[in-house]
Short mmCIF file of C-alpha atoms and ligand atoms in Angstrom, two decimals:
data_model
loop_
_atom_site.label_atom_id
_atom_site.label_comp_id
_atom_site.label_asym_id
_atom_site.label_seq_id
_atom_site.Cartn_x
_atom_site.Cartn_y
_atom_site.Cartn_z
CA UNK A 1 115.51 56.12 65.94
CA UNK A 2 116.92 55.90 62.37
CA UNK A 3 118.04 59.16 61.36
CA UNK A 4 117.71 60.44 57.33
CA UNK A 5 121.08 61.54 56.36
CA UNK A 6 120.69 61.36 52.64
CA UNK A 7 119.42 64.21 50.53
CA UNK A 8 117.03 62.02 48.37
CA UNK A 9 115.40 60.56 51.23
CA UNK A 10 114.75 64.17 53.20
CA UNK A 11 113.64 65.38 50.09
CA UNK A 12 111.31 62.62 48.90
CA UNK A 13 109.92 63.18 52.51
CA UNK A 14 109.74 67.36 52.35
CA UNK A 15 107.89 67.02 49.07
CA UNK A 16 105.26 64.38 49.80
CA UNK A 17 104.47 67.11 52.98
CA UNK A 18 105.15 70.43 51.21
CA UNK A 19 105.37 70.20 47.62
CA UNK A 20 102.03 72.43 47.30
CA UNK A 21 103.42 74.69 49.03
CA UNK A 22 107.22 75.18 48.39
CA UNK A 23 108.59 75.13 44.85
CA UNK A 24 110.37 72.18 43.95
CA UNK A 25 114.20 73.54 44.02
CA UNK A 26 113.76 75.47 46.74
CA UNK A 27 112.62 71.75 48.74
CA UNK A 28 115.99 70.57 46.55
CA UNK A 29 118.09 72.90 48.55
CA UNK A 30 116.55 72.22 51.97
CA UNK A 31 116.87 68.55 51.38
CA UNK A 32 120.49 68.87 51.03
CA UNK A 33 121.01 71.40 53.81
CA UNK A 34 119.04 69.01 55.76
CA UNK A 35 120.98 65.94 54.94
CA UNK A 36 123.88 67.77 55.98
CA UNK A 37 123.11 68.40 59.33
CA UNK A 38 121.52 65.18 60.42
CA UNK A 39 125.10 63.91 59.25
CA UNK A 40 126.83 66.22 61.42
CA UNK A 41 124.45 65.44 64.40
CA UNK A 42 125.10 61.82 64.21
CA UNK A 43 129.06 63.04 63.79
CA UNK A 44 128.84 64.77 66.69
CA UNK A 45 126.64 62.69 68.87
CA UNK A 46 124.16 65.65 68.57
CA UNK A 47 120.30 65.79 69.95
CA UNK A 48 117.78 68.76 68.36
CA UNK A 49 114.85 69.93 69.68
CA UNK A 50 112.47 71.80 67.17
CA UNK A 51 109.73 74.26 69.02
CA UNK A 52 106.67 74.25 66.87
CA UNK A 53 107.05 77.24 65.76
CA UNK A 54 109.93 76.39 63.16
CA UNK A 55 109.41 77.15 59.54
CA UNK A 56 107.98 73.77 57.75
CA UNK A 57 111.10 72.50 55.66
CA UNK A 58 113.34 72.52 58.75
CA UNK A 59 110.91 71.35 61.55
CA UNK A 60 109.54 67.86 59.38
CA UNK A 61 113.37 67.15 58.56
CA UNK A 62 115.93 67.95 61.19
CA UNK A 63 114.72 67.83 64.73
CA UNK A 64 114.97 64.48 66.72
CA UNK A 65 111.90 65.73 68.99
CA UNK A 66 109.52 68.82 68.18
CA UNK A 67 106.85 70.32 70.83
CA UNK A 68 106.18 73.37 73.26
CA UNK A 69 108.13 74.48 75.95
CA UNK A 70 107.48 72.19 78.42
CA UNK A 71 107.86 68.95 75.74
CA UNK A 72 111.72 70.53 74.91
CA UNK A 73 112.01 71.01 78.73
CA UNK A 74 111.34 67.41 79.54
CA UNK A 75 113.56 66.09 76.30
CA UNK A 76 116.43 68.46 77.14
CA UNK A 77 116.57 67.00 80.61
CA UNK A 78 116.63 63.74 79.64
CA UNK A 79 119.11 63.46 76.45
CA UNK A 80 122.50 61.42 77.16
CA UNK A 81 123.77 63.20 73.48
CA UNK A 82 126.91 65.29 74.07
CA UNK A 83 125.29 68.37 72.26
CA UNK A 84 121.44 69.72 72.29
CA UNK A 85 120.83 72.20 69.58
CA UNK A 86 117.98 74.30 70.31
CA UNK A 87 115.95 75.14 67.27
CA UNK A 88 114.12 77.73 68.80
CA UNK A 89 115.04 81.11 71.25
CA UNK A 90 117.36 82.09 73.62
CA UNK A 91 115.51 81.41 77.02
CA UNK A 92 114.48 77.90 75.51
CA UNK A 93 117.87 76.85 75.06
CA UNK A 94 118.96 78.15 78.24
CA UNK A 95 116.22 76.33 80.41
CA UNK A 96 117.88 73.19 78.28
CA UNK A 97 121.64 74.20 79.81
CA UNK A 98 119.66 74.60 83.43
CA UNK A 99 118.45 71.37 83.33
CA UNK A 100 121.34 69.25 81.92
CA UNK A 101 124.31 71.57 82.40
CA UNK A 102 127.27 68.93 81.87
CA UNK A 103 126.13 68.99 78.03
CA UNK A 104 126.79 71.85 75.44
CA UNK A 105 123.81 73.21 74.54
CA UNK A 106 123.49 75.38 70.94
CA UNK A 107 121.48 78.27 70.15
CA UNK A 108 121.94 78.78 65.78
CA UNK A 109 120.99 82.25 65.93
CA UNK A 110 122.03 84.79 68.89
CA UNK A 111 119.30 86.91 68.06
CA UNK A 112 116.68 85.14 69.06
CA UNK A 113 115.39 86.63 71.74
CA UNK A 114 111.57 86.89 73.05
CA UNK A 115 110.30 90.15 73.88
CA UNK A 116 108.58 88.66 76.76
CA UNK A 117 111.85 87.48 78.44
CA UNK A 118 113.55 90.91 77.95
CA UNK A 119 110.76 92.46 79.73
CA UNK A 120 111.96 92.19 83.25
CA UNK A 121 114.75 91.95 84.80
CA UNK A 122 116.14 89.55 88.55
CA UNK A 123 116.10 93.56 90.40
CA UNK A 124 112.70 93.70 88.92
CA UNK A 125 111.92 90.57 90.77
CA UNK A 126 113.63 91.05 93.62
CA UNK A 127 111.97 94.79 93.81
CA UNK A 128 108.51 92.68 93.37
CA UNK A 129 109.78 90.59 96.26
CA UNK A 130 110.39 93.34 98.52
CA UNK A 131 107.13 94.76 98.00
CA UNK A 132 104.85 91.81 98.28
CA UNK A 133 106.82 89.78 100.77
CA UNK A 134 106.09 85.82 101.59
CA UNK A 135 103.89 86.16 98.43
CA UNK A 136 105.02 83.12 96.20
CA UNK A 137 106.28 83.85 92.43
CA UNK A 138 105.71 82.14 89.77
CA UNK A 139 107.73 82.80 86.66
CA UNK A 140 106.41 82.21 82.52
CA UNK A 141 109.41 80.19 81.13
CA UNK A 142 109.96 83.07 78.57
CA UNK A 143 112.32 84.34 80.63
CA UNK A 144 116.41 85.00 81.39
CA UNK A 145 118.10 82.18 84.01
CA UNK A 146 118.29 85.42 86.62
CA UNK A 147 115.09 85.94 86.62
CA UNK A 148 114.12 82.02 87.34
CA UNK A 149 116.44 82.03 89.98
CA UNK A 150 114.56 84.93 91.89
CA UNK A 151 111.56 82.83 91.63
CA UNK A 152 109.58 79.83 93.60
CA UNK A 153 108.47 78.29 90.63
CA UNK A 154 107.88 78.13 86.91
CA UNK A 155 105.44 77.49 84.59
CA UNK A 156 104.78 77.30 80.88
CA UNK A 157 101.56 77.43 78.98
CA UNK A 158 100.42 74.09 79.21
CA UNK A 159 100.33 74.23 82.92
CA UNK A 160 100.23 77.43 84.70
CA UNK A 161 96.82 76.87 86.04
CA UNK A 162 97.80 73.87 87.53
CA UNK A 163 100.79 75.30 88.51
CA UNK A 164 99.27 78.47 90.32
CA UNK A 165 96.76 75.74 91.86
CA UNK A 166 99.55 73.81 93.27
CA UNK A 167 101.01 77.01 95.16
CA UNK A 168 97.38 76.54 97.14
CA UNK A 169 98.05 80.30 97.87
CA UNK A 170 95.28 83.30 98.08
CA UNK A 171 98.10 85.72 96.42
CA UNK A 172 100.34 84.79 93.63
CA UNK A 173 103.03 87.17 91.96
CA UNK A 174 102.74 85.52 87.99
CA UNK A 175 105.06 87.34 86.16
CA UNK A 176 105.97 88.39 83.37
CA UNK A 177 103.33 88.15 80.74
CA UNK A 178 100.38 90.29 81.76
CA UNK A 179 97.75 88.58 79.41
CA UNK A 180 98.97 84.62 80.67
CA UNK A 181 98.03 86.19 83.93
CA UNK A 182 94.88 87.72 82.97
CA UNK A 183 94.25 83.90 81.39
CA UNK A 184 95.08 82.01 84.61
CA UNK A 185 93.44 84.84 86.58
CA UNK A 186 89.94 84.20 84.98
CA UNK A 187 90.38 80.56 84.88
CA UNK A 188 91.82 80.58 88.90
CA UNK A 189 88.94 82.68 89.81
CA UNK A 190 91.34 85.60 90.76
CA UNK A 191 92.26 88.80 90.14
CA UNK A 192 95.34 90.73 88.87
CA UNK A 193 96.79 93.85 89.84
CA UNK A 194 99.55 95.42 87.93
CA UNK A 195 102.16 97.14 89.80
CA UNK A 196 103.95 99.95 88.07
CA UNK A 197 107.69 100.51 87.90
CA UNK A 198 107.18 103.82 90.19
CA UNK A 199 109.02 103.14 93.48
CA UNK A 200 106.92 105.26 95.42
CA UNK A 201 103.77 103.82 94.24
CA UNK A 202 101.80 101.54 96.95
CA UNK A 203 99.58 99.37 97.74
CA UNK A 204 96.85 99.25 100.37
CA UNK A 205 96.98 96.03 101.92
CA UNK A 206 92.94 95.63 102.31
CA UNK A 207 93.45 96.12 98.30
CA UNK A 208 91.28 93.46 96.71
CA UNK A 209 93.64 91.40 94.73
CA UNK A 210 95.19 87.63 94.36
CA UNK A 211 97.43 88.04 91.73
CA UNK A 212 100.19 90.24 91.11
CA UNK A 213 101.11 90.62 87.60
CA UNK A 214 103.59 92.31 85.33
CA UNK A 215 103.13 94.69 81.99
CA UNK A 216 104.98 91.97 79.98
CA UNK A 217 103.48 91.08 76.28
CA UNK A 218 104.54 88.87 73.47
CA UNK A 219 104.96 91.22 70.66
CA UNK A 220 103.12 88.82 68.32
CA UNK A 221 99.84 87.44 70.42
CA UNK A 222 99.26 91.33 71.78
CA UNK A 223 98.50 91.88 67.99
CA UNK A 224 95.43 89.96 68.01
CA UNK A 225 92.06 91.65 68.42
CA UNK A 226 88.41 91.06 68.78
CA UNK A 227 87.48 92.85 66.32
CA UNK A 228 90.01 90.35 64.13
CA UNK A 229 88.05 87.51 65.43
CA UNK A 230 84.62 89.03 64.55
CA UNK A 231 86.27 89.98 60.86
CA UNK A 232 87.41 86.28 60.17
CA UNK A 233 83.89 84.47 61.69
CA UNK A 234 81.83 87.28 59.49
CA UNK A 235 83.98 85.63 56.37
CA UNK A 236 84.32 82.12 57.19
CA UNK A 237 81.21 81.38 59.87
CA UNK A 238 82.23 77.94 60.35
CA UNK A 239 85.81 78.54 61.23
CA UNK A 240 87.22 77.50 64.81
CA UNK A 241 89.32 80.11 66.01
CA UNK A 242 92.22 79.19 68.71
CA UNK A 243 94.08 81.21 70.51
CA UNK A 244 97.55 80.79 72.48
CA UNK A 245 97.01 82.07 75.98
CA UNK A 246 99.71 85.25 75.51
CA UNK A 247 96.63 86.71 73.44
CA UNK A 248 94.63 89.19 75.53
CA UNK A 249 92.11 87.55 77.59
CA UNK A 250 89.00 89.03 74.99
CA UNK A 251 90.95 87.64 72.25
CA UNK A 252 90.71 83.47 74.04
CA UNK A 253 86.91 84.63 75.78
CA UNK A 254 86.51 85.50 71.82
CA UNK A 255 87.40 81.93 70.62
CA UNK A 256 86.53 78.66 70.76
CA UNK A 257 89.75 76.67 72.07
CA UNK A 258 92.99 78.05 74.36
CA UNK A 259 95.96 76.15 74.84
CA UNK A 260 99.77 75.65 74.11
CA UNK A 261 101.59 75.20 70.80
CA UNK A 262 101.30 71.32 71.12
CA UNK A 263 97.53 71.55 72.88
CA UNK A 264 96.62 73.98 70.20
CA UNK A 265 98.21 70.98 67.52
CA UNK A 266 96.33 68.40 69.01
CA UNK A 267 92.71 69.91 68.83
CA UNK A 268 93.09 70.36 65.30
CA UNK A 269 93.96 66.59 64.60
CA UNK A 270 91.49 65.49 67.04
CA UNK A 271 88.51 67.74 65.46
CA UNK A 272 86.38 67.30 63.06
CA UNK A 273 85.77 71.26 61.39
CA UNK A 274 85.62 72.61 58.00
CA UNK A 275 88.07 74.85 59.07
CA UNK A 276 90.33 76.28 61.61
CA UNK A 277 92.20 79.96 62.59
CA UNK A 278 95.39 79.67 64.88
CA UNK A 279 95.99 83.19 66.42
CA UNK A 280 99.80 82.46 67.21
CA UNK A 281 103.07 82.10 64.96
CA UNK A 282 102.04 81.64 61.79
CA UNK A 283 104.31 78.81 60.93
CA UNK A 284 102.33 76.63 63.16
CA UNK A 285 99.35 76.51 60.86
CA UNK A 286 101.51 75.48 58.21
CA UNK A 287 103.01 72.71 60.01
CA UNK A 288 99.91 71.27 60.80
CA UNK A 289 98.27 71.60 57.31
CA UNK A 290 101.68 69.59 55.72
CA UNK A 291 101.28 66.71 58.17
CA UNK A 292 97.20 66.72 58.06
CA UNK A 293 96.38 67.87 54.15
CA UNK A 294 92.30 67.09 55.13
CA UNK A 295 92.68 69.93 57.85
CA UNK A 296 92.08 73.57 56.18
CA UNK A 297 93.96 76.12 57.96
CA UNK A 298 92.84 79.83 57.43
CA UNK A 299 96.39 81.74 57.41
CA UNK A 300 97.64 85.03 59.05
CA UNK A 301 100.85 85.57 58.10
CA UNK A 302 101.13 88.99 58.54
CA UNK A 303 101.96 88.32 62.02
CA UNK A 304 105.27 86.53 62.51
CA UNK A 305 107.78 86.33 65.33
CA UNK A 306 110.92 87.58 64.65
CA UNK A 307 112.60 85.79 67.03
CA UNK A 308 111.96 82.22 66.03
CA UNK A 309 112.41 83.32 62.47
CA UNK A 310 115.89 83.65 62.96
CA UNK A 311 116.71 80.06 63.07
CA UNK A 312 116.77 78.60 59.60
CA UNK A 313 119.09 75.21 57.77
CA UNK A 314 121.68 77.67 57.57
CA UNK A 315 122.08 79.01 60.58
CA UNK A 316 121.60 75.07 62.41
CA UNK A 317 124.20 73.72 60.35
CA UNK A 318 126.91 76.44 61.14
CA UNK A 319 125.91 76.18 64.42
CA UNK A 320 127.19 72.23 64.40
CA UNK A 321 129.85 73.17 62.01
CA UNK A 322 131.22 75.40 64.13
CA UNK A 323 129.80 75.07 67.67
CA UNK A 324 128.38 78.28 67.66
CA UNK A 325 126.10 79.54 69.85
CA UNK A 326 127.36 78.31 73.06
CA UNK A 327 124.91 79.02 76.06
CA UNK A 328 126.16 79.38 79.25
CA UNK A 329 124.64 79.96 82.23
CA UNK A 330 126.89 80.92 85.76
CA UNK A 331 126.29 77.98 88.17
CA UNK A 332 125.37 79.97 91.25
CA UNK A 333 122.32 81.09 89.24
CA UNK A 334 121.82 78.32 87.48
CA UNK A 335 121.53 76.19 91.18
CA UNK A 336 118.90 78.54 91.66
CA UNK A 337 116.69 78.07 88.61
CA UNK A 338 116.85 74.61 88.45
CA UNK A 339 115.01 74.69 91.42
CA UNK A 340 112.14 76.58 90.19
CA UNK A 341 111.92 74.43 86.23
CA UNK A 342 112.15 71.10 88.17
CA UNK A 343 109.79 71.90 90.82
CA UNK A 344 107.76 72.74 87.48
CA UNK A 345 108.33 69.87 85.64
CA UNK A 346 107.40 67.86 89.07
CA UNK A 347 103.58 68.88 88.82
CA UNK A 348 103.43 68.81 84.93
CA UNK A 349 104.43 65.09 85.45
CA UNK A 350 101.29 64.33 87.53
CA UNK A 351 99.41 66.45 85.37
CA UNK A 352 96.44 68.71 87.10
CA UNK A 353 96.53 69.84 90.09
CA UNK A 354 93.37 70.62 92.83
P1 LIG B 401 104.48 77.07 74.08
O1 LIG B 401 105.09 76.70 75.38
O2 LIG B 401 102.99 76.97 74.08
O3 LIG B 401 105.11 76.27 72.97
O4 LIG B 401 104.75 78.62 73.81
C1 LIG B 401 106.02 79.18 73.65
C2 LIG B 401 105.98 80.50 73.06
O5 LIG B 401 106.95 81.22 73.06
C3 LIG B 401 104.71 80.95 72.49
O6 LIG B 401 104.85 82.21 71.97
FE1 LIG B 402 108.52 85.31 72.60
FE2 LIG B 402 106.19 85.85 71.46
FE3 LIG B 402 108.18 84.98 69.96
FE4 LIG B 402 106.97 83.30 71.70
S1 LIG B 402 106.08 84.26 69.88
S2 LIG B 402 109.18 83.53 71.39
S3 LIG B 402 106.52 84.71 73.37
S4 LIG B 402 108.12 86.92 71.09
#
């Protein structure tokens, strides 16, 4: 792969994709910020991975692979490079130090965090384990290395139903996101109970239930409402309306198309619409439209996730400059994990399971 190290070149390619967007010296200064880093990667003998949600000047110029959690997974695993820089948040860049941990892996910002993964904690799980015992647990990525090491398996969002199929299990604890569950629940055929934190709370065992879930949300996808949906197809009647599956179940039974970041990519280059409403981080939509300018994205900007917004040029190039954010992840629990993102990775390999 020939990497762009020169500031004319990134910027010739940033303004053929953005210049309708982005004014031209602001594209100027990204160009050179970019130029900069892709010279320190090569320096370095550096590999980064881009999540989709990255803001559109640094995710079409820096990243040597872009995609959803799973994609990153699978490239972070496989990377000979000394270094993997994570362009996107914390529990991202430590499932890349689980599954290659002889490499340094980078995080640019420390405060990107996920308010999903800092919704439970290993006790929690182990508490969850006590109560519901022999009942397998599966575990969203978006979460802390603990908490995958008190778990049987993982899963992301481009394969938790096949995932939860695999486990060929009546009960399932599917932690932490509460509205994945519901998703997989509905599309499963099961159903989800919700524990609370009480102690002394309990649960009859002729209780009719097959999941177990958690009152985890992602603080951008719980913002998304019906009544948003019926607002935007009242305006725009022809719009398809997607939905990541961390929106509430109404909000995907509301829309046309549920999937991950990449799925979600991919239905939108494959179809043929006048136009099309992604109800997920907004930077997605904007990605899409500079690589496809036929496709008409409606935007919603209002809702953005803090998290992945803190990783910009600046803070990627520091981070090679100065090897800054180191992740590290203590071995005994990282043993554990790996377990449960490689017995993951197993079944996304052979794709879905019955
Ligand atoms: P994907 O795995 O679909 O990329 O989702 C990650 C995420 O954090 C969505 O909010
Ligand atoms: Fe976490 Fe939501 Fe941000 Fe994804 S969008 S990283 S789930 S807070």
């Amino acid at each position: 792969m020939i990497i762009e190290t020169t500031t004319e070149g990134i910027y010739e390619k940033l303004s053929r994709l953005l210049a309708d967007t982005v004014p031209d010296f602001e594209l100027r200064l990204k160009a050179e910020l970019a130029a900069e880093i892709n010279r320190l990667k090569i320096e370095k003998n550096a590999v980064i991975l881009g999540h989709n949600y990255m803001e559109p000047a640094l995710f079409h110029s820096i990243p040597d692979f872009v995609g959803d959690s799973l994609e990153l997974s699978r490239k972070a695993a496989e990377t000979d490079k000394d270094i993997i820089v994570f362009c996107g948040v914390k529990f991202m860049a430590e499932t890349a130090k689980i599954l290659n941990p002889t490499k340094k892996v980078l995080i640019p910002s420390e405060k990107a965090g996920c308010s999903l993964a800092a919704s439970i904690t290993a006790e929690d799980v182990r508490e969850l384990k006590r109560r519901f015992p022999g009942v397998p647990v599966v575990t969203y990525i978006n979460t802390y290395a603990d908490v995958k090491a008190e778990t049987d398996i993982c899963c992301t969002s481009s394969n938790a139903v096949a995932v939860v199929k695999s486990l060929k299990s009546d009960k399932v604890i599917f932690i932490p996101d509460e509205y994945l569950a519901g998703n997989v629940a509905r599309e499963t055929g099961k159903q989800v109970i919700f524990p609370t934190r009480e102690p002394k709370m309990r649960f009859p065992n002729e209780l009719d239930y097959q999941m177990i879930g958690w009152p985890g949300r992602c603080e951008v996808h719980e913002k998304f409402s019906v009544e948003d949906i019926q607002n935007v197809r009242k305006q725009f009647p022809d719009v398809v309306i997607l939905a990541h599956p961390e929106c509430s179940p109404e909000v995907v039974a509301a829309s046309d198309y549920s999937g991950s970041t990449t799925a979600m990519i991919s239905y939108v280059e494959k179809t043929d619409a006048p136009r099309f409403l992604l109800l997920t981080e907004c930077a997605m939509g904007d990605n899409i439209m500079a690589a496809n300018p036929s496709k008409e994205m409606l935007r919603m900007c209002s809702v953005r996730c803090p998290h992945m917004n803190q990783i910009t040029l600046e803070e990627t190039r520091d981070a090679l400059r100065l090897n800054r954010y180191v992740i590290e992840v203590p071995e005994e629990i990282r043993v554990r994990a790996a377990r449960a993102v490689e017995r993951m990775i197993e079944i996304g390999a052979v794709g879905k399971v019955d």
